Coordinates of C-alpha atoms and ligand atoms in Angstrom, one line a residue:
M57 CA -75.2 10.4 2.1
A58 CA -72.9 11.6 -0.6
P59 CA -70.9 8.3 -0.8
R60 CA -74.1 6.4 -1.4
R61 CA -74.9 8.6 -4.4
L62 CA -71.4 8.2 -5.7
A63 CA -71.7 4.4 -5.4
R64 CA -75.0 4.3 -7.1
R65 CA -73.9 6.6 -9.9
S66 CA -70.6 4.8 -10.5
L67 CA -72.5 1.5 -10.7
L68 CA -74.7 3.0 -13.4
K69 CA -71.6 4.4 -15.1
M70 CA -69.9 1.1 -15.0
G71 CA -72.7 -0.2 -17.1
L72 CA -74.0 -2.6 -14.5
I73 CA -77.4 -2.2 -16.0
G74 CA -78.3 -3.3 -19.5
V75 CA -75.1 -5.1 -20.6
P76 CA -74.3 -8.7 -20.3
V77 CA -72.2 -9.4 -17.3
S78 CA -71.2 -12.6 -15.7
T79 CA -73.4 -14.0 -13.0
A80 CA -70.7 -13.5 -10.5
A81 CA -70.1 -9.9 -11.4
L82 CA -73.8 -9.3 -11.4
G83 CA -74.1 -10.9 -8.0
G84 CA -71.3 -8.8 -6.7
G85 CA -72.7 -5.7 -8.2
L86 CA -76.2 -6.4 -6.8
A87 CA -74.7 -7.0 -3.4
A88 CA -72.9 -3.7 -3.6
V89 CA -76.1 -1.9 -4.7
W90 CA -78.0 -3.6 -1.9
A91 CA -75.4 -2.7 0.7
A92 CA -75.4 0.9 -0.5
A93 CA -79.2 1.3 -0.6
D94 CA -79.9 2.2 3.0
T95 CA -79.1 5.6 4.4
T96 CA -78.6 6.5 8.0
T97 CA -77.7 9.9 9.4
A98 CA -78.6 8.9 13.0
G99 CA -76.0 10.4 15.4
R100 CA -74.0 11.8 12.5
L101 CA -75.4 15.4 12.1
T102 CA -73.9 18.3 13.9
F103 CA -77.0 20.6 13.8
T104 CA -75.2 23.8 13.0
N105 CA -78.2 25.6 11.4
R106 CA -80.9 27.4 13.3
L107 CA -84.3 26.1 12.1
A108 CA -85.9 28.6 9.7
I109 CA -89.6 29.4 10.6
P110 CA -91.8 30.2 7.6
P111 CA -93.2 33.7 8.1
L112 CA -96.9 34.1 8.7
A113 CA -98.5 35.5 5.5
A114 CA -99.6 39.1 5.9
S115 CA -103.3 39.5 5.5
R116 CA -105.9 42.2 5.6
V117 CA -109.7 42.3 6.0
D118 CA -111.5 43.8 3.1
V119 CA -114.8 45.8 3.2
S120 CA -116.9 42.7 2.9
G121 CA -115.1 41.1 5.9
R122 CA -113.0 38.7 3.9
R123 CA -109.4 37.9 5.0
V124 CA -107.3 38.6 2.0
F125 CA -103.8 37.1 1.3
D126 CA -101.6 38.1 -1.6
L127 CA -99.3 35.3 -2.9
R128 CA -96.9 35.3 -5.8
T129 CA -95.2 32.2 -7.2
I130 CA -91.5 32.8 -7.8
A131 CA -88.6 31.1 -9.4
G132 CA -85.7 31.9 -7.1
E133 CA -82.9 30.3 -5.3
H134 CA -82.2 29.0 -1.8
Q135 CA -78.9 28.7 0.2
F136 CA -79.2 25.2 1.4
R137 CA -75.5 24.9 2.0
P138 CA -72.3 26.7 1.5
G139 CA -71.3 27.5 -2.1
R140 CA -73.6 28.1 -5.0
P141 CA -77.3 28.7 -4.1
T142 CA -79.8 26.1 -5.3
A143 CA -82.3 27.1 -8.0
T144 CA -85.7 26.6 -6.4
L145 CA -89.4 27.6 -6.6
G146 CA -91.3 29.3 -3.9
V147 CA -94.3 31.4 -2.9
N148 CA -93.6 35.1 -1.9
G149 CA -89.9 34.0 -1.7
G150 CA -87.4 31.8 -3.4
H151 CA -88.2 28.6 -1.5
L152 CA -91.3 27.3 0.2
G153 CA -94.1 29.7 1.1
P154 CA -95.5 31.7 4.1
T155 CA -97.9 30.1 6.6
L156 CA -101.5 31.2 5.9
R157 CA -103.7 31.4 9.0
A158 CA -107.4 31.8 9.2
S159 CA -110.1 31.1 11.7
R160 CA -113.0 28.7 11.4
N161 CA -116.0 30.5 9.8
E162 CA -113.8 33.2 8.4
T163 CA -114.1 33.9 4.6
V164 CA -110.7 34.0 2.9
L165 CA -109.7 35.4 -0.5
V166 CA -106.3 34.5 -1.8
N167 CA -104.9 36.5 -4.7
V168 CA -102.4 34.3 -6.4
R169 CA -100.2 35.7 -9.1
N170 CA -98.1 33.3 -11.2
E171 CA -94.6 34.8 -11.8
L172 CA -93.1 31.6 -13.0
S173 CA -92.4 31.0 -16.7
E174 CA -94.6 27.9 -16.6
A175 CA -98.2 27.2 -15.7
T176 CA -99.0 26.2 -12.1
S177 CA -101.8 26.0 -9.6
L178 CA -102.2 26.2 -5.8
H179 CA -104.2 23.5 -4.1
W180 CA -105.4 23.8 -0.5
H181 CA -104.7 20.3 0.7
G182 CA -107.2 19.2 3.3
M183 CA -109.6 22.2 2.9
H184 CA -113.3 21.7 2.5
L185 CA -114.2 24.1 -0.3
P186 CA -116.0 24.5 -3.7
A187 CA -114.3 22.5 -6.5
A188 CA -113.7 25.7 -8.5
M189 CA -111.6 27.1 -5.5
D190 CA -109.7 23.8 -4.9
G191 CA -106.6 24.6 -7.1
G192 CA -106.3 21.2 -8.7
P193 CA -105.3 20.6 -12.3
H194 CA -108.5 22.3 -13.6
Q195 CA -107.6 25.7 -12.0
M196 CA -104.3 26.3 -13.8
I197 CA -102.7 29.7 -13.7
E198 CA -100.8 30.6 -16.8
P199 CA -97.5 32.5 -16.5
G200 CA -98.2 36.2 -15.7
A201 CA -101.9 35.4 -14.9
G202 CA -103.7 35.6 -11.6
W203 CA -106.3 33.5 -9.7
S204 CA -108.3 34.6 -6.7
P205 CA -110.2 31.8 -5.0
T206 CA -112.5 32.6 -2.1
W207 CA -114.3 30.4 0.3
Q208 CA -115.5 30.2 3.9
V209 CA -113.3 28.1 6.2
A210 CA -115.8 25.6 7.6
Q211 CA -113.8 23.1 9.5
P212 CA -112.1 22.6 12.9
A213 CA -108.6 23.7 13.9
A214 CA -106.1 21.8 11.7
T215 CA -102.7 21.9 10.1
L216 CA -103.4 22.0 6.4
W217 CA -101.0 22.8 3.6
Y218 CA -100.9 24.1 0.0
H219 CA -98.9 23.1 -3.0
P220 CA -99.1 23.1 -6.8
H221 CA -101.2 20.5 -8.6
P222 CA -100.6 20.8 -12.4
H223 CA -101.2 17.5 -14.0
Q224 CA -97.9 15.6 -14.6
Q225 CA -95.9 18.5 -13.1
T226 CA -96.7 18.3 -9.5
A227 CA -93.7 16.3 -8.4
R228 CA -91.2 18.6 -10.1
Q229 CA -92.7 21.8 -8.7
V230 CA -93.2 20.6 -5.2
Y231 CA -89.7 19.1 -5.1
R232 CA -88.3 22.5 -6.1
G233 CA -90.0 24.1 -3.1
M234 CA -93.5 25.1 -3.7
A235 CA -95.3 24.2 -0.5
G236 CA -96.5 26.0 2.6
L237 CA -98.8 25.5 5.6
F238 CA -102.4 26.7 6.0
I239 CA -103.3 26.7 9.7
V240 CA -106.9 26.7 10.6
D241 CA -107.7 28.1 14.1
D242 CA -110.8 27.4 16.0
P243 CA -112.1 29.5 18.9
D244 CA -113.4 26.3 20.5
T245 CA -109.9 24.8 20.9
P246 CA -109.4 24.3 24.7
A247 CA -106.5 26.2 26.3
G248 CA -103.3 24.4 27.2
L249 CA -101.8 23.5 23.8
P250 CA -98.6 25.3 23.1
S251 CA -99.7 27.9 20.6
R252 CA -97.1 30.6 20.1
Y253 CA -96.1 30.3 16.5
G254 CA -92.4 29.8 16.0
V255 CA -91.8 29.8 19.8
D256 CA -93.5 26.7 21.3
D257 CA -95.7 25.9 18.3
I258 CA -93.3 25.0 15.5
P259 CA -94.0 24.2 11.9
V260 CA -91.9 21.2 10.8
I261 CA -92.0 20.8 7.0
V262 CA -90.0 17.7 6.2
Q263 CA -88.6 17.1 2.7
D264 CA -85.8 15.0 1.3
K265 CA -83.5 16.4 -1.3
Q266 CA -80.8 15.0 -3.5
F267 CA -78.1 17.4 -4.5
G268 CA -76.2 17.0 -7.7
D269 CA -73.4 19.0 -9.2
D270 CA -72.8 22.5 -7.8
N271 CA -75.6 22.2 -5.2
Q272 CA -78.4 21.9 -7.8
L273 CA -81.3 19.6 -7.2
D274 CA -81.0 16.3 -8.8
D275 CA -84.3 14.9 -10.1
S276 CA -83.1 11.5 -11.2
E277 CA -84.9 8.5 -9.7
A278 CA -82.9 5.5 -8.8
F279 CA -83.3 2.7 -11.2
W280 CA -84.4 0.3 -8.6
T281 CA -86.8 2.3 -6.5
P282 CA -90.6 1.7 -6.7
M283 CA -91.4 5.3 -5.8
G284 CA -89.8 8.2 -7.5
I285 CA -87.2 10.6 -6.0
L286 CA -85.8 9.5 -2.6
G287 CA -83.3 12.1 -1.5
D288 CA -80.6 11.3 0.9
T289 CA -80.5 14.7 2.6
I290 CA -83.4 15.9 4.8
C291 CA -84.4 19.5 5.3
V292 CA -86.9 21.0 7.7
N293 CA -88.5 24.3 6.5
G294 CA -85.6 24.4 4.0
T295 CA -82.9 24.1 6.7
L296 CA -80.4 21.3 6.6
A297 CA -79.2 19.8 9.9
P298 CA -81.4 22.2 11.9
Y299 CA -81.7 22.9 15.6
H300 CA -84.4 24.8 17.5
D301 CA -84.0 26.5 20.8
V302 CA -86.8 25.7 23.2
A303 CA -87.6 27.9 26.2
T304 CA -90.8 26.2 27.5
E305 CA -91.4 22.8 29.1
R306 CA -93.6 21.7 26.3
V307 CA -93.4 22.3 22.6
R308 CA -95.9 21.5 19.8
L309 CA -94.5 20.3 16.5
R310 CA -96.7 20.5 13.4
L311 CA -95.2 17.8 11.3
L312 CA -95.9 17.8 7.6
N313 CA -94.5 15.2 5.3
A314 CA -94.1 17.4 2.2
S315 CA -91.7 15.0 0.5
N316 CA -92.4 13.6 -2.9
S317 CA -92.2 9.9 -2.0
R318 CA -90.4 9.3 1.3
F319 CA -92.2 7.9 4.3
Y320 CA -91.1 9.0 7.8
R321 CA -91.6 7.2 11.1
F322 CA -91.0 10.0 13.7
G323 CA -89.8 9.4 17.2
F324 CA -87.1 10.8 19.4
S325 CA -83.5 9.7 19.7
D326 CA -84.0 8.6 23.3
D327 CA -87.4 7.0 22.5
R328 CA -89.2 9.3 24.9
P329 CA -93.0 9.3 24.5
F330 CA -94.8 12.3 23.2
A331 CA -98.5 13.2 22.9
L332 CA -100.1 12.9 19.5
V333 CA -102.7 15.7 19.6
G334 CA -103.8 16.1 16.0
T335 CA -103.8 14.4 12.6
D336 CA -104.5 15.6 9.0
G337 CA -107.9 17.3 9.6
G338 CA -107.8 18.3 13.2
L339 CA -107.3 17.6 16.9
L340 CA -107.8 14.1 18.3
A341 CA -110.6 13.7 20.8
A342 CA -107.8 13.3 23.5
P343 CA -104.0 13.3 23.5
Y344 CA -102.6 9.9 22.7
E345 CA -99.3 9.0 24.2
T346 CA -96.9 7.1 21.8
A347 CA -93.2 7.0 20.9
R348 CA -93.7 6.8 17.1
I349 CA -95.8 8.4 14.4
Q350 CA -95.5 7.4 10.8
L351 CA -96.4 9.8 8.0
S352 CA -96.7 9.0 4.3
P353 CA -96.3 11.9 1.8
G354 CA -99.0 14.6 2.4
E355 CA -99.9 13.5 5.9
R356 CA -99.6 15.7 9.0
A357 CA -99.4 15.1 12.7
E358 CA -99.4 17.5 15.6
I359 CA -97.3 16.3 18.5
V360 CA -96.5 17.8 21.9
V361 CA -93.2 16.8 23.5
T362 CA -91.9 17.6 27.0
L363 CA -88.3 18.6 27.7
G364 CA -86.2 19.0 30.8
P365 CA -83.9 22.0 31.4
G366 CA -80.7 21.9 29.4
E367 CA -81.7 18.7 27.5
R368 CA -80.9 18.1 23.8
V369 CA -83.0 15.6 22.0
V370 CA -83.3 14.8 18.4
L371 CA -86.4 14.2 16.4
R372 CA -85.5 11.2 14.3
S373 CA -87.2 9.2 11.5
Y374 CA -86.9 5.5 12.2
P375 CA -87.3 2.9 9.4
P376 CA -90.9 3.2 8.3
D377 CA -93.2 0.2 8.1
L378 CA -94.1 0.1 4.4
G379 CA -95.6 -3.4 4.6
I380 CA -93.9 -4.4 1.3
N381 CA -91.4 -7.0 0.2
V382 CA -87.8 -6.7 1.3
W383 CA -86.5 -5.6 -2.1
N384 CA -89.0 -2.8 -2.6
R385 CA -88.6 -1.9 1.1
R386 CA -84.8 -1.6 0.8
F387 CA -85.0 0.6 -2.4
G388 CA -88.1 2.4 -1.2
G389 CA -86.5 4.0 1.9
G390 CA -87.8 1.3 4.3
D391 CA -84.5 0.7 5.9
D392 CA -83.5 4.4 6.3
T393 CA -83.0 6.3 9.5
F394 CA -82.6 10.1 9.5
D395 CA -81.9 12.7 12.2
I396 CA -84.4 15.4 11.5
L397 CA -84.3 18.2 14.0
Q398 CA -82.4 18.8 17.3
L399 CA -84.4 20.4 20.1
R400 CA -82.2 22.4 22.5
A401 CA -83.8 23.2 25.8
A402 CA -82.7 26.3 27.7
A403 CA -81.1 25.8 31.1
Q404 CA -84.3 27.3 32.6
L405 CA -87.6 26.5 31.0
S406 CA -90.8 28.5 31.5
P407 CA -93.6 26.3 32.7
S408 CA -96.2 25.1 30.2
P409 CA -99.8 24.3 31.3
P410 CA -100.8 20.7 31.4
L411 CA -102.3 19.4 28.2
P412 CA -106.1 19.4 28.2
G413 CA -107.6 15.9 28.6
R414 CA -110.2 16.6 26.0
L415 CA -109.2 18.3 22.8
A416 CA -112.1 18.2 20.4
D417 CA -115.3 16.3 19.6
P418 CA -114.5 12.8 18.4
P419 CA -115.0 12.6 14.6
R420 CA -118.3 11.1 13.8
I421 CA -119.9 9.9 10.5
D422 CA -122.8 7.6 10.6
A423 CA -121.8 5.0 8.0
S424 CA -124.5 2.4 8.8
A425 CA -126.4 3.1 5.6
P426 CA -124.0 4.5 3.0
A427 CA -125.6 5.9 -0.2
A428 CA -122.8 4.1 -2.1
T429 CA -119.9 1.8 -1.5
R430 CA -117.0 2.1 -3.9
T431 CA -113.8 0.1 -4.3
F432 CA -110.5 1.6 -5.4
Q433 CA -107.8 -0.8 -6.4
L434 CA -104.4 0.9 -6.6
S435 CA -101.7 -0.7 -8.8
G436 CA -98.7 0.8 -10.5
Y437 CA -99.9 4.1 -11.9
S438 CA -103.6 3.3 -12.1
V439 CA -106.8 3.1 -10.0
N440 CA -109.2 0.3 -11.0
G441 CA -107.1 -0.2 -14.1
R442 CA -107.6 3.3 -15.3
Q443 CA -105.1 6.2 -15.5
M444 CA -106.0 9.8 -14.9
D445 CA -107.8 11.5 -17.8
M446 CA -108.6 15.2 -17.3
S447 CA -111.7 14.9 -19.5
R448 CA -113.2 11.8 -17.7
I449 CA -115.3 12.2 -14.6
D450 CA -115.0 8.8 -12.9
F451 CA -118.2 9.1 -10.8
A452 CA -120.6 11.5 -9.1
V453 CA -121.5 11.6 -5.4
T454 CA -124.7 13.2 -4.1
R455 CA -124.7 16.2 -1.9
G456 CA -125.8 15.4 1.6
T457 CA -124.9 11.7 1.5
T458 CA -122.4 9.5 3.2
E459 CA -120.3 7.0 1.2
V460 CA -118.0 4.2 2.2
W461 CA -114.9 3.8 0.1
E462 CA -112.6 0.8 0.3
I463 CA -109.1 1.4 -1.0
I464 CA -106.8 -1.6 -1.6
A465 CA -103.3 -1.5 -3.0
I466 CA -102.5 -4.7 -4.8
D467 CA -99.0 -4.4 -6.3
D468 CA -96.6 -4.6 -3.3
T469 CA -95.2 -1.1 -3.8
P470 CA -95.8 1.9 -1.5
H471 CA -99.0 3.9 -2.1
N472 CA -101.3 6.1 -0.1
F473 CA -104.7 7.7 -0.9
H474 CA -105.8 11.3 -0.7
V475 CA -109.2 12.7 -1.3
H476 CA -110.0 16.4 -2.0
D477 CA -112.8 18.4 -0.4
V478 CA -113.5 16.2 2.6
Q479 CA -111.9 14.9 5.8
F480 CA -112.8 11.2 6.2
L481 CA -113.1 8.8 9.0
I482 CA -111.2 5.5 8.9
L483 CA -113.5 2.6 9.6
S484 CA -111.1 -0.3 9.4
V485 CA -107.6 -1.2 8.2
G486 CA -107.2 -4.8 7.1
G487 CA -110.6 -5.6 8.7
A488 CA -109.5 -4.4 12.1
P489 CA -110.5 -1.2 13.9
P490 CA -108.0 1.6 13.1
P491 CA -105.2 2.2 15.6
P492 CA -105.4 5.3 17.8
E493 CA -103.3 7.4 15.4
L494 CA -105.8 6.8 12.6
R495 CA -109.0 7.6 14.6
G496 CA -109.0 11.4 13.9
W497 CA -110.0 13.3 10.8
K498 CA -107.8 12.2 7.9
D499 CA -107.5 13.3 4.2
T500 CA -104.6 11.0 3.3
V501 CA -103.9 7.5 4.4
H502 CA -101.2 4.9 3.8
T503 CA -102.5 1.8 2.0
P504 CA -100.2 -1.1 2.7
P505 CA -100.4 -3.9 0.1
N506 CA -103.4 -6.2 0.2
T507 CA -104.8 -4.4 3.2
P508 CA -108.2 -2.9 2.6
V509 CA -108.6 0.5 4.1
R510 CA -112.3 1.4 4.6
V511 CA -113.2 5.0 5.1
A512 CA -116.5 6.9 5.5
L513 CA -116.9 10.2 3.7
R514 CA -119.7 12.8 4.1
F515 CA -120.3 15.1 1.2
S516 CA -122.0 18.3 2.2
E517 CA -122.6 21.6 0.2
H518 CA -120.4 22.7 -2.6
V519 CA -122.2 21.2 -5.6
D520 CA -120.7 21.5 -9.0
P521 CA -121.6 18.9 -11.7
N522 CA -118.9 20.1 -14.0
I523 CA -115.8 20.8 -12.0
P524 CA -114.2 17.7 -10.4
Y525 CA -112.3 17.0 -7.2
M526 CA -109.3 14.7 -7.3
Y527 CA -108.5 11.5 -5.5
H528 CA -105.0 10.1 -5.9
C529 CA -101.9 8.6 -4.5
H530 CA -99.8 11.3 -2.8
L531 CA -96.5 9.8 -3.9
L532 CA -96.1 12.5 -6.4
N533 CA -94.6 10.6 -9.2
H534 CA -97.3 8.0 -9.0
E535 CA -99.9 10.8 -9.1
D536 CA -98.2 12.4 -12.1
Q537 CA -97.9 9.1 -13.9
G538 CA -101.7 8.6 -13.6
L539 CA -102.7 7.2 -10.2
M540 CA -105.4 9.8 -9.9
G541 CA -109.2 10.1 -10.7
Q542 CA -111.9 12.7 -10.6
F543 CA -115.3 12.9 -9.0
V544 CA -118.0 15.6 -8.9
V545 CA -120.6 16.4 -6.2
V546 CA -124.1 16.8 -7.6
E547 CA -127.6 17.6 -6.3
P548 CA -129.9 14.6 -5.7
G549 CA -131.0 13.3 -9.1
Q550 CA -128.6 15.6 -11.0
Q551 CA -126.3 14.1 -13.8
P552 CA -122.6 14.8 -13.9
G553 CA -121.7 17.3 -16.6
Q554 CA -118.7 17.5 -18.8
S555 CA -115.2 18.0 -17.3
P556 CA -114.5 21.5 -18.6
A557 CA -110.7 21.7 -19.1
H558 CA -108.5 19.5 -21.1
D559 CA -104.9 19.1 -20.5
H560 CA -103.6 21.7 -22.9
H561 CA -100.7 23.0 -20.9
H562 CA -98.0 20.6 -21.9
T563 CA -97.6 18.3 -24.8
R564 CA -97.1 14.7 -24.1
P565 CA -94.2 13.0 -25.8
Ligands
C2O82 CU1 -101.9 17.4 -1.7 CU2 -104.4 16.3 -4.7 O1 -103.1 16.9 -3.2
CU83 CU1 -98.7 5.3 -5.3

C-alpha cells in the first residue's frame, strides 16, 4: 500500500533509472524494486465503510412506449477517505453513475448531456445495438452538447455496463470514475436467483486507485509495468474497505472489473465454493460450482454465495493467472492479493430458495461453415501490426452471417479482446475446449500469450456501411495507445463506406 508507493517513488527520485550506477547498486536497487512490487491487503483491512450501492437510474415511459433515461456527465468530487475530497468524474453525480435497468424487448432512449469541459462519449458495453447508438469514438459529445441514442434491447438477462470511449482519453476518464451498470432483465429468467437490488442482488464494481498528494488520483504508470495504471487501493462502488450486511442465506454478486488494467481472481477468504451463474452476456445454462473466477478488465461475472448465520467472509482477489513471464507478472499485478469486500451475515438469515438447476438456454452458434475466418494478432499497441486509425475501416462483415475469429497475443504482456455489438461463443482456448466459466455468452476474453482463442460471432440486423464498431484490448492504456480496430456490418454484396468522423477532438503531440 502506501509504503510500496513511497519505495517506488523514492527509487525513482534516487535516480535509479537512467544514470550509470554500479552493477552492485543496480542489483540491490532491482532487488528492492522487485521486493516492493507485490501488494497484499489480505487480512489487513478493517472494513469500516458500508458498501455504497449505485442508485437505480430513474426512468419514465414516453408516449411511444420507450423507456427514457436522463443522464448528465459531471466533473465532481468524491470522498474516498478522510481529508480532502478527490476530484472525479461521474454520471448524474460526482463519481460513477446510476444503474440503468431495462427489460428484454423494451425500447430505451437515453438522453445524455455532457456537462464536462471536455468531449466524451458513453458506450453501452455488451449491448447489441446499431453502430450509431453504440457510443464509441465516432459518437462524441462535445462539452455542453447532448446525444440521445435509442434502441430496442434484444438480448437475454445480463449485467452490462457503460463507460466513455473517446479515442485516446478512455483510460483517464474511466479511471476518474465514469462507469456504471446496465442490467438487462428477462421475463424468462427462472425464479430462484436472488434478485432484490442492493439487498441480496449486489452490484460489485471493482476498481483500483492510486492516491497521490492530498487524496488526488495519481495517473502515473510505474516504469516497469507492462500495462498502465495499477493502483494499490481497491474500491467497490467507490467505497474503500467496504462491508455489506447480508440478511438472506444466499446473495448474488454482480462482479464487474471496471479497472483500467488490473486483473482479479475472485474467491472467498475461506475458499468456500460459490455458484457462477452468469458471465458477460447472460446467465449460464446451469450454475457452475467453483472457488475462483478470474476477470480481466471489462469482464463480468454473476456469482451466488451461501452464508451461515453470523458469518463474516471476505471476497478476495487471489494472484491472477496472467500466463506471462515472471518479470511482467510481478510488475503486472500477477503476484498481488487484495481483500475486496466483507460480507456480514445477520445472526438470523431469511431463507433463500434453492438455485434453479437450469438458468437459460445454452448459447449456440453454428460455426461449422463460417462466412469468414479472421486472425487477430495482438502485440504491444497494435492488432496485426496496425494501430487504430479512426478513418480506416479494417474490414466488413455481412449481416446474417457467422464468422470465426482467432485472437492470439504474441508479446508476453497481458491483453484481452473485446468486440462491440455482439456476444460471442468461445470455441477453444489454446486448441482445447473452453473451461466451464468460458462457455457462456462473452464480449471480452483474456488472451494469454501464444494461446489462440477461437470465437464464433453471429452478426444479425443493424447494418451500417459507414459507422464502424470497435474491437480492442480492454486494458485501457493499450486501447488508447492503438490496440483497437474498426469493422462495419454490411448487407450481402454491399461495400463498406467511408468512416465518417476523424479524430478532431484532441491534437496529437
Ligand atoms: Cu468497454 Cu470498446 O469498450
Ligand atoms: Cu492489451
